[in-house]
XYZ file of C-alpha atoms in Angstrom:
568
model
C 44.945 -40.506 -46.543
C 42.637 -37.763 -45.209
C 40.991 -38.450 -41.858
C 37.842 -36.493 -42.797
C 35.914 -37.064 -46.041
C 33.303 -34.440 -46.891
C 30.707 -35.536 -49.447
C 28.592 -32.845 -51.087
C 25.366 -33.153 -52.982
C 25.441 -30.574 -55.779
C 22.055 -29.032 -56.587
C 20.585 -26.935 -53.757
C 23.573 -27.829 -51.582
C 26.836 -26.801 -53.190
C 24.874 -24.444 -55.446
C 21.721 -22.763 -54.182
C 19.646 -23.615 -57.239
C 19.224 -26.597 -59.552
C 21.579 -26.897 -62.534
C 19.057 -28.810 -64.642
C 16.305 -26.250 -64.045
C 18.780 -23.438 -64.714
C 19.562 -24.766 -68.195
C 15.896 -25.533 -68.947
C 14.818 -22.019 -67.947
C 17.720 -20.006 -69.346
C 17.681 -21.793 -72.689
C 13.932 -21.544 -73.268
C 12.910 -25.165 -72.765
C 10.280 -24.590 -70.071
C 7.216 -25.409 -72.175
C 8.433 -28.693 -73.678
C 9.983 -29.639 -70.337
C 6.591 -29.416 -68.587
C 4.888 -31.255 -71.435
C 7.218 -34.219 -70.926
C 7.751 -33.868 -67.159
C 5.656 -36.863 -66.104
C 6.320 -39.061 -69.135
C 10.042 -39.767 -68.586
C 12.363 -40.402 -65.638
C 14.333 -37.256 -64.766
C 17.640 -38.520 -66.151
C 16.116 -39.448 -69.510
C 14.103 -36.226 -69.520
C 17.267 -34.115 -69.298
C 18.872 -36.172 -72.080
C 15.770 -35.438 -74.156
C 16.172 -31.707 -73.395
C 19.718 -31.817 -74.740
C 18.399 -33.408 -77.946
C 15.860 -30.591 -78.194
C 18.587 -27.958 -77.835
C 20.620 -29.662 -80.568
C 17.583 -29.744 -82.878
C 17.207 -25.986 -82.330
C 20.775 -25.423 -83.494
C 22.160 -24.695 -80.017
C 25.753 -25.847 -79.663
C 27.670 -27.381 -76.778
C 29.354 -23.997 -76.363
C 25.948 -22.366 -75.839
C 25.210 -24.812 -73.025
C 28.642 -24.193 -71.519
C 28.109 -20.427 -71.614
C 24.736 -20.874 -69.896
C 26.302 -22.941 -67.106
C 29.103 -20.423 -66.599
C 26.486 -17.821 -65.719
C 25.096 -19.906 -62.860
C 26.009 -18.277 -59.547
C 27.783 -19.966 -56.634
C 27.575 -18.159 -53.295
C 30.882 -16.682 -52.137
C 30.391 -18.245 -48.691
C 30.227 -21.707 -50.315
C 33.411 -21.029 -52.299
C 35.246 -19.973 -49.146
C 33.899 -22.961 -47.172
C 35.100 -25.438 -49.808
C 38.546 -23.901 -50.049
C 38.858 -23.756 -46.259
C 37.917 -27.427 -45.885
C 40.412 -28.344 -48.587
C 43.160 -26.344 -46.873
C 42.481 -28.245 -43.637
C 43.402 -31.474 -45.415
C 39.898 -32.858 -45.922
C 39.093 -35.094 -48.876
C 36.196 -33.494 -50.773
C 33.887 -35.471 -53.059
C 30.603 -34.873 -54.876
C 27.754 -37.384 -55.180
C 25.011 -35.897 -57.330
C 22.090 -36.813 -59.564
C 22.957 -33.907 -61.878
C 25.508 -34.764 -64.605
C 29.243 -34.575 -65.238
C 29.206 -31.811 -67.858
C 27.007 -29.427 -65.846
C 28.988 -29.941 -62.639
C 32.425 -29.659 -64.265
C 31.618 -26.420 -66.108
C 30.111 -24.714 -63.049
C 33.029 -25.731 -60.814
C 35.593 -24.696 -63.448
C 34.015 -21.273 -63.759
C 34.395 -20.661 -60.021
C 37.833 -22.245 -59.590
C 36.587 -25.182 -57.531
C 37.049 -28.219 -59.761
C 40.513 -29.068 -58.416
C 39.189 -29.025 -54.839
C 37.359 -32.324 -55.367
C 39.129 -35.660 -55.580
C 36.127 -37.525 -57.075
C 32.748 -36.676 -58.595
C 30.134 -39.428 -58.742
C 27.295 -38.438 -61.035
C 25.526 -39.310 -64.286
C 28.146 -39.464 -67.067
C 27.957 -37.391 -70.241
C 29.516 -37.386 -73.697
C 29.305 -35.305 -76.844
C 28.496 -37.349 -79.951
C 29.882 -36.792 -83.416
C 27.089 -34.346 -84.235
C 27.854 -32.146 -81.247
C 24.855 -33.334 -79.183
C 25.376 -33.567 -75.405
C 24.218 -36.984 -74.193
C 23.385 -37.760 -70.555
C 23.572 -41.357 -69.344
C 22.455 -43.005 -66.078
C 25.194 -43.639 -63.515
C 23.928 -47.213 -63.172
C 24.009 -47.842 -66.898
C 25.748 -50.378 -69.110
C 28.941 -50.229 -67.091
C 27.233 -50.926 -63.762
C 24.456 -53.356 -62.948
C 21.073 -51.790 -62.079
C 20.536 -51.396 -58.355
C 17.551 -52.627 -56.363
C 17.358 -49.853 -53.761
C 13.781 -48.698 -53.228
C 14.862 -45.364 -51.733
C 16.662 -44.068 -54.825
C 15.881 -43.373 -58.488
C 16.822 -46.137 -60.914
C 19.705 -44.213 -62.467
C 21.689 -43.573 -59.257
C 21.722 -45.084 -55.771
C 23.793 -42.760 -53.615
C 23.860 -45.388 -50.871
C 25.794 -47.768 -53.127
C 28.190 -44.949 -53.967
C 28.627 -44.345 -50.228
C 29.461 -48.031 -49.738
C 32.021 -47.801 -52.544
C 33.692 -44.727 -51.048
C 33.856 -46.260 -47.593
C 35.123 -49.557 -48.981
C 37.917 -47.866 -50.918
C 39.745 -47.044 -47.677
C 42.508 -49.607 -46.957
C 41.939 -51.385 -43.652
C 45.439 -50.581 -42.400
C 44.963 -46.833 -42.733
C 43.616 -44.362 -40.181
C 39.808 -44.758 -39.971
C 38.018 -42.088 -41.981
C 35.088 -40.087 -40.709
C 32.468 -38.928 -43.179
C 30.522 -35.684 -43.296
C 27.620 -35.813 -45.749
C 25.883 -32.635 -46.940
C 22.597 -32.900 -48.833
C 19.063 -31.671 -49.245
C 16.964 -34.087 -51.335
C 15.106 -37.313 -50.722
C 17.821 -39.180 -52.648
C 20.291 -38.234 -49.916
C 18.424 -40.276 -47.295
C 19.832 -43.613 -48.481
C 23.517 -42.620 -47.996
C 22.548 -41.023 -44.675
C 21.455 -44.466 -43.458
C 24.955 -45.740 -44.298
C 26.674 -43.302 -41.913
C 27.949 -44.440 -38.524
C 28.098 -42.914 -35.070
C 31.470 -41.320 -35.767
C 30.111 -39.630 -38.924
C 27.988 -36.523 -39.428
C 25.077 -35.721 -41.750
C 24.257 -32.090 -42.529
C 20.727 -31.759 -43.986
C 19.532 -28.412 -45.295
C 16.713 -27.182 -43.063
C 13.158 -27.596 -44.391
C 14.289 -29.583 -47.427
C 13.240 -33.229 -48.088
C 16.316 -34.838 -46.458
C 15.806 -32.779 -43.314
C 12.161 -33.888 -43.158
C 13.034 -37.557 -43.728
C 15.603 -37.415 -40.935
C 13.133 -35.629 -38.623
C 10.473 -38.251 -39.302
C 12.864 -41.203 -38.946
C 15.322 -40.002 -36.331
C 15.708 -43.430 -34.746
C 17.118 -44.799 -38.007
C 19.972 -42.289 -38.035
C 23.237 -43.241 -36.330
C 25.312 -40.219 -37.339
C 25.501 -36.825 -35.668
C 22.925 -34.498 -37.296
C 23.903 -30.866 -37.833
C 21.425 -28.688 -39.709
C 22.183 -25.704 -41.923
C 19.894 -23.336 -43.782
C 22.010 -21.068 -46.003
C 25.480 -20.621 -47.454
C 26.689 -18.342 -44.668
C 25.697 -20.866 -42.008
C 27.320 -23.697 -43.931
C 30.551 -21.727 -44.209
C 30.572 -21.113 -40.461
C 30.141 -24.820 -39.721
C 32.791 -26.026 -42.145
C 35.342 -23.480 -40.945
C 34.976 -25.013 -37.478
C 36.010 -28.485 -38.661
C 38.650 -29.086 -35.976
C 35.973 -28.749 -33.281
C 33.605 -30.987 -35.298
C 36.295 -33.669 -35.635
C 36.725 -33.666 -31.867
C 32.954 -34.172 -31.431
C 32.926 -37.099 -33.865
C 35.824 -38.769 -32.064
C 33.975 -38.361 -28.766
C 30.838 -39.924 -30.275
C 32.917 -42.832 -31.546
C 34.140 -43.559 -28.024
C 30.675 -43.026 -26.554
C 28.913 -45.408 -28.927
C 31.479 -48.186 -29.024
C 29.259 -50.342 -26.764
C 26.048 -49.658 -28.697
C 23.593 -50.907 -26.088
C 23.941 -52.450 -22.660
C 23.574 -56.220 -22.756
C 21.088 -55.927 -19.899
C 18.744 -54.033 -22.221
C 19.240 -55.774 -25.575
C 19.844 -59.335 -26.690
C 22.388 -59.131 -29.530
C 22.764 -61.460 -32.491
C 25.766 -60.835 -34.767
C 26.493 -62.006 -38.310
C 29.987 -63.154 -39.260
C 32.014 -61.506 -42.040
C 29.926 -58.311 -41.832
C 30.498 -54.934 -40.216
C 29.621 -55.678 -36.590
C 27.739 -52.495 -35.881
C 25.645 -52.657 -39.035
C 24.759 -56.341 -38.685
C 23.593 -56.632 -35.074
C 19.979 -57.330 -34.217
C 18.653 -55.862 -30.992
C 15.742 -57.640 -29.314
C 14.397 -56.587 -25.935
C 14.173 -59.487 -23.441
C 10.437 -58.938 -23.014
C 9.762 -59.262 -26.765
C 8.398 -62.577 -28.106
C 10.187 -63.458 -31.358
C 9.482 -66.873 -32.848
C 12.704 -68.765 -33.630
C 11.461 -69.442 -37.193
C 11.063 -65.730 -37.980
C 13.557 -64.335 -40.503
C 15.259 -61.262 -39.064
C 17.405 -59.008 -41.268
C 20.535 -57.113 -40.308
C 20.256 -54.118 -38.021
C 16.680 -54.888 -36.908
C 15.536 -53.453 -33.578
C 12.633 -55.071 -31.664
C 11.416 -53.112 -28.654
C 9.794 -54.191 -25.374
C 6.647 -56.341 -25.430
C 6.656 -56.795 -29.220
C 5.490 -59.977 -30.942
C 7.015 -61.424 -34.131
C 5.270 -64.523 -35.521
C 6.757 -67.687 -36.967
C 6.250 -66.827 -40.668
C 7.339 -63.200 -40.442
C 10.255 -61.779 -42.461
C 11.774 -58.471 -41.361
C 14.052 -56.657 -43.804
C 17.310 -54.980 -42.865
C 17.034 -51.977 -40.586
C 13.405 -52.456 -39.522
C 12.414 -50.984 -36.159
C 9.575 -52.181 -33.956
C 8.610 -49.786 -31.186
C 7.247 -51.126 -27.865
C 4.074 -53.211 -28.019
C 3.931 -53.457 -31.815
C 3.081 -56.838 -33.309
C 3.525 -58.754 -36.590
C 1.632 -61.956 -37.294
C 1.032 -64.470 -40.072
C 2.764 -64.734 -43.422
C 3.967 -61.129 -43.406
C 7.054 -59.608 -44.979
C 8.447 -56.127 -44.322
C 11.019 -54.581 -46.647
C 14.073 -52.682 -45.499
C 13.900 -49.764 -43.049
C 10.241 -50.124 -42.140
C 9.070 -48.686 -38.817
C 6.192 -49.922 -36.648
C 5.167 -47.371 -34.054
C 3.840 -48.299 -30.613
C 0.689 -50.422 -30.723
C 0.774 -51.113 -34.476
C -0.538 -54.523 -35.594
C 0.510 -55.904 -38.983
C -0.637 -59.196 -40.526
C -3.003 -61.927 -39.424
C -2.953 -65.689 -38.994
C -4.863 -66.243 -42.230
C -4.102 -68.047 -45.509
C -2.450 -65.718 -47.993
C 0.018 -62.966 -47.123
C 0.727 -59.340 -46.277
C 3.629 -57.934 -48.293
C 5.008 -54.487 -47.414
C 7.855 -52.816 -49.305
C 10.685 -50.693 -47.974
C 10.815 -47.505 -45.943
C 7.191 -47.592 -44.795
C 5.974 -46.176 -41.492
C 3.026 -47.850 -39.752
C 1.660 -45.411 -37.166
C 0.615 -45.797 -33.555
C -2.135 -48.402 -33.123
C -2.685 -48.787 -36.862
C -4.049 -52.189 -37.956
C -2.764 -53.354 -41.342
C -3.267 -56.631 -43.186
C -6.042 -58.216 -41.132
C -9.229 -60.014 -42.213
C -11.716 -57.987 -44.205
C -15.161 -56.974 -42.964
C -16.991 -58.567 -45.893
C -19.523 -61.261 -44.991
C -18.842 -62.937 -48.343
C -15.348 -63.861 -47.163
C -15.159 -67.605 -46.601
C -13.105 -68.912 -43.728
C -9.950 -70.577 -45.029
C -9.774 -68.615 -48.310
C -6.485 -66.954 -49.163
C -6.477 -63.159 -48.927
C -3.779 -60.656 -49.766
C -2.462 -57.158 -49.116
C 0.431 -55.613 -51.052
C 1.921 -52.238 -50.088
C 4.717 -50.530 -52.030
C 7.514 -48.268 -50.812
C 7.839 -44.977 -48.951
C 4.309 -44.829 -47.550
C 3.349 -43.187 -44.278
C 0.317 -44.788 -42.648
C -0.591 -42.769 -39.587
C -2.149 -43.580 -36.225
C -5.327 -45.646 -35.919
C -5.579 -46.415 -39.639
C -7.057 -49.749 -40.725
C -6.187 -51.494 -43.995
C -7.739 -54.883 -44.771
C -6.749 -57.803 -46.947
C -8.768 -58.865 -49.991
C -12.106 -60.640 -49.677
C -11.227 -63.474 -52.057
C -8.197 -65.334 -53.337
C -8.566 -63.970 -56.875
C -8.067 -60.355 -55.791
C -5.707 -58.225 -53.701
C -5.813 -55.027 -51.725
C -3.028 -52.919 -53.226
C -1.357 -49.664 -52.162
C 1.392 -48.178 -54.327
C 4.302 -45.890 -53.441
C 4.760 -42.516 -51.746
C 1.294 -42.211 -50.237
C 0.368 -40.297 -47.081
C -2.562 -41.941 -45.315
C -3.455 -39.736 -42.356
C -4.863 -40.696 -38.987
C -7.973 -42.875 -38.631
C -8.377 -43.600 -42.344
C -9.920 -46.887 -43.450
C -9.081 -48.777 -46.650
C -11.366 -51.757 -47.099
C -10.921 -55.046 -48.923
C -9.878 -55.173 -52.588
C -9.147 -51.443 -52.891
C -6.452 -50.302 -55.328
C -4.521 -47.169 -54.355
C -1.930 -45.771 -56.769
C 1.047 -43.500 -56.046
C 1.544 -40.062 -54.488
C -1.932 -39.824 -52.952
C -2.904 -37.921 -49.808
C -5.856 -39.261 -47.818
C -6.653 -36.812 -45.029
C -7.880 -37.826 -41.577
C -10.963 -40.047 -41.385
C -11.123 -40.735 -45.107
C -13.116 -43.963 -45.458
C -12.872 -46.168 -48.558
C -15.399 -48.963 -48.954
C -14.557 -52.204 -50.751
C -13.244 -52.319 -54.340
C -12.579 -48.575 -54.579
C -9.894 -47.563 -57.091
C -7.841 -44.424 -56.469
C -5.388 -43.502 -59.217
C -2.364 -41.197 -58.656
C -1.830 -37.735 -57.139
C -5.318 -37.512 -55.652
C -6.101 -35.571 -52.476
C -9.029 -36.100 -50.151
C -9.876 -33.622 -47.403
C -10.958 -34.815 -43.959
C -13.985 -37.026 -43.265
C -14.435 -38.088 -46.882
C -16.524 -41.220 -47.507
C -16.257 -43.143 -50.797
C -18.872 -45.723 -51.827
C -17.810 -49.222 -52.844
C -16.719 -49.780 -56.460
C -16.174 -46.053 -57.093
C -13.239 -44.945 -59.251
C -11.294 -41.797 -58.328
C -9.224 -40.440 -61.226
C -5.714 -38.968 -61.064
C -5.099 -35.389 -59.912
C -8.544 -35.047 -58.332
C -9.550 -33.295 -55.116
C -12.437 -34.299 -52.843
C -13.687 -31.666 -50.404
C -14.007 -32.281 -46.670
C -17.075 -34.150 -45.454
C -18.015 -35.337 -48.938
C -19.909 -38.563 -49.592
C -18.774 -39.844 -52.985
C -21.205 -42.335 -54.468
C -20.123 -42.171 -58.135
C -16.864 -41.876 -60.082
C -14.723 -38.735 -60.066
C -13.072 -38.283 -63.498
C -9.445 -37.181 -63.852
C -8.450 -33.625 -62.907
C -11.782 -32.739 -61.285
C -12.866 -31.404 -57.917
C -15.969 -32.602 -56.073
C -17.590 -31.779 -52.759
C -20.906 -32.090 -50.987
C -22.967 -34.427 -48.804
C -23.678 -36.212 -52.094
C -20.576 -35.111 -53.920
C -21.091 -33.013 -57.051
C -18.618 -31.774 -59.642
C -17.405 -28.288 -58.761
C -14.903 -27.708 -61.550
C -11.277 -28.630 -62.155
C -8.647 -29.159 -59.471
C -6.609 -26.261 -60.852
C -4.469 -25.786 -57.759
C -3.541 -29.464 -57.758
C -2.735 -29.382 -61.468
C -0.563 -26.311 -60.973
C 1.327 -27.909 -58.087
C 1.983 -31.016 -60.155
C 3.559 -29.246 -63.090
C 0.721 -28.826 -65.564
C 1.368 -25.881 -67.863
C -0.902 -22.859 -68.164
C -1.638 -23.957 -71.726
C -2.762 -27.412 -70.582
C -4.960 -25.974 -67.828
C -6.497 -23.471 -70.237
C -7.387 -26.305 -72.632
C -8.828 -28.424 -69.816
C -10.991 -25.513 -68.631
C -12.300 -24.903 -72.124
C -13.155 -28.594 -72.563
C -14.794 -28.781 -69.124
C -17.032 -25.814 -69.902
C -18.111 -27.244 -73.230
C -19.072 -30.532 -71.558
C -20.610 -29.408 -68.259
C -21.437 -25.711 -68.748
C -22.665 -25.712 -72.315
C -24.409 -22.606 -73.683
C -26.020 -24.500 -76.569
C -29.539 -23.266 -77.310
C -30.639 -26.846 -77.982
C -29.891 -29.054 -74.950
C -27.530 -31.917 -75.742
C -27.070 -35.175 -73.871
C -23.736 -35.872 -72.193
C -22.890 -38.386 -74.927
C -23.549 -35.766 -77.604
C -21.395 -33.218 -75.781
C -18.528 -35.710 -75.474
C -18.778 -36.592 -79.165
C -18.806 -32.919 -80.134
C -15.806 -32.305 -77.897
C -13.900 -35.152 -79.547
C -14.493 -33.515 -82.914
C -12.848 -30.307 -81.693
C -9.323 -31.012 -82.948
C -7.778 -27.961 -81.297
C -8.739 -29.169 -77.800
C -8.920 -32.930 -78.294
C -5.331 -33.007 -79.578
C -4.133 -31.915 -76.110
C -3.215 -35.197 -74.312
C -4.626 -34.059 -70.975
C -7.987 -33.238 -72.568
C -8.097 -36.623 -74.271
C -7.317 -38.327 -70.961
C -10.122 -36.421 -69.224
C -12.678 -37.366 -71.885
C -11.622 -41.012 -71.776
C -11.918 -40.987 -67.999
C -15.500 -39.697 -68.287
C -16.405 -42.319 -70.892
C -14.848 -45.130 -68.845
C -17.091 -44.195 -65.913
C -20.145 -45.212 -67.962
C -18.767 -48.598 -68.977
C -20.558 -51.745 -67.868
C -20.138 -52.319 -64.149
C -19.157 -48.709 -63.413
C -21.206 -46.190 -61.450
C -21.269 -43.152 -63.738
C -19.856 -39.803 -62.670
C -20.757 -37.466 -59.827
C -23.626 -35.162 -60.742
C -23.265 -31.578 -61.897
C -26.092 -29.175 -61.113
C -26.092 -27.148 -64.318
C -25.802 -30.305 -66.405
C -28.801 -31.827 -64.608
C -30.851 -28.677 -65.096
C -30.135 -28.472 -68.834
């Protein structure tokens, strides 16, 4: 059995581009792809693209010919063959699909270099349609990893590969090459004697840079095919380094620095908990595997810490508070409060230096003894000096979704609802009951009045005071924020097509920049717009109009003013 196992991601690692995007672009599917981009998970979206090709009369041979034209850098080809000749076991773990990978590797004479390929399976049905299935489909139970897409957890695949090595064989060392966010989960599975090779300035590289204390393996960066070839052709020297690291890290931490608690029947290194002697950890607290608690930390009696959590010095967790796996509390962070109710935080969240999360709200209507709640999803970064409060009453919750960046000194008050993929720049202040949908972006020093509703894909300029709703797709700014048009740059960055943006601009002008000789009310303009079948049939336009109408429903605050509309 090979002593070194090299695991490659495929897209943007083994090949410089993306095989899915190559097929979409080369076979003329760009427009329908962008129309459906945010309506389906990626795996199902690509299966839908194959159905579209079949409906256009394109055969499986056409797809194969397209894939055979995809280039693979000569340096990569040489690196793979060199590693194979050195006796390494080469594998692929990819969120592409079996057909695409096989055909590209066959074309360049590389398929036989790999002992196993773990990816989304494919088949050709009786009508000649290529079907793409999720790796975790009918044959495998769905996974529960919050770091990976639902169709494939690369961390579980990594566990399977490591577990397939017989215990009486020579220990295997793993080298993992990747670029994307989905490669972070298997990276966390690597040990001190392993190596991870992230591509510089790609998502995996950033995740490792931001969470360096979670990484046990040697980290060796690469930026292009030539550099990767040079590294892999020096494998004998790399193997020597990994062996040295294995000897160096065999006693993980001095017992004079850490108090160690081990779990039976588990990998010893993965299951130890490290607690500094000066930390105060209540004996009733539930501590997961691989948790690290630094000096002068406090962990309360009702706290639950998921596997792999790290508490930096002088960070504290109180009350009925639960942290998911791989959460990080930076120095001075305070999470939870000794109040009825709970603070629930998902996996892979970072709570910044001196941030205060999950404490009592600043609402005088809150009654002492009432339950109050805060729920935070996964993959959020909450930076230094932020404050996020629990709800003001037992019938409500403060909620934050997934993949949000909340920059330094932001405040999110009681009962706010924050969606996914939002960016709140420094000193953004949200009063109580504010709703922020998805993919919004606030610039610095933004203030949002209580009960306001901020629609998806909006942008709020720096220093703005928002006292009324901001409908979907729009941009506002000003000391009393006013509509200043559409957030075209944000729409472009998030995959909206030129056709969609053109339709949105036309609709916006008809509503807010009307050239009608007889002035019309906003209601009349909306009604007239809804009768314009050419524009109203565009889903994004319909969503924008509905967002405007919703802002005038009972209990809502109306929309931010627009100068020309007010003057008309």
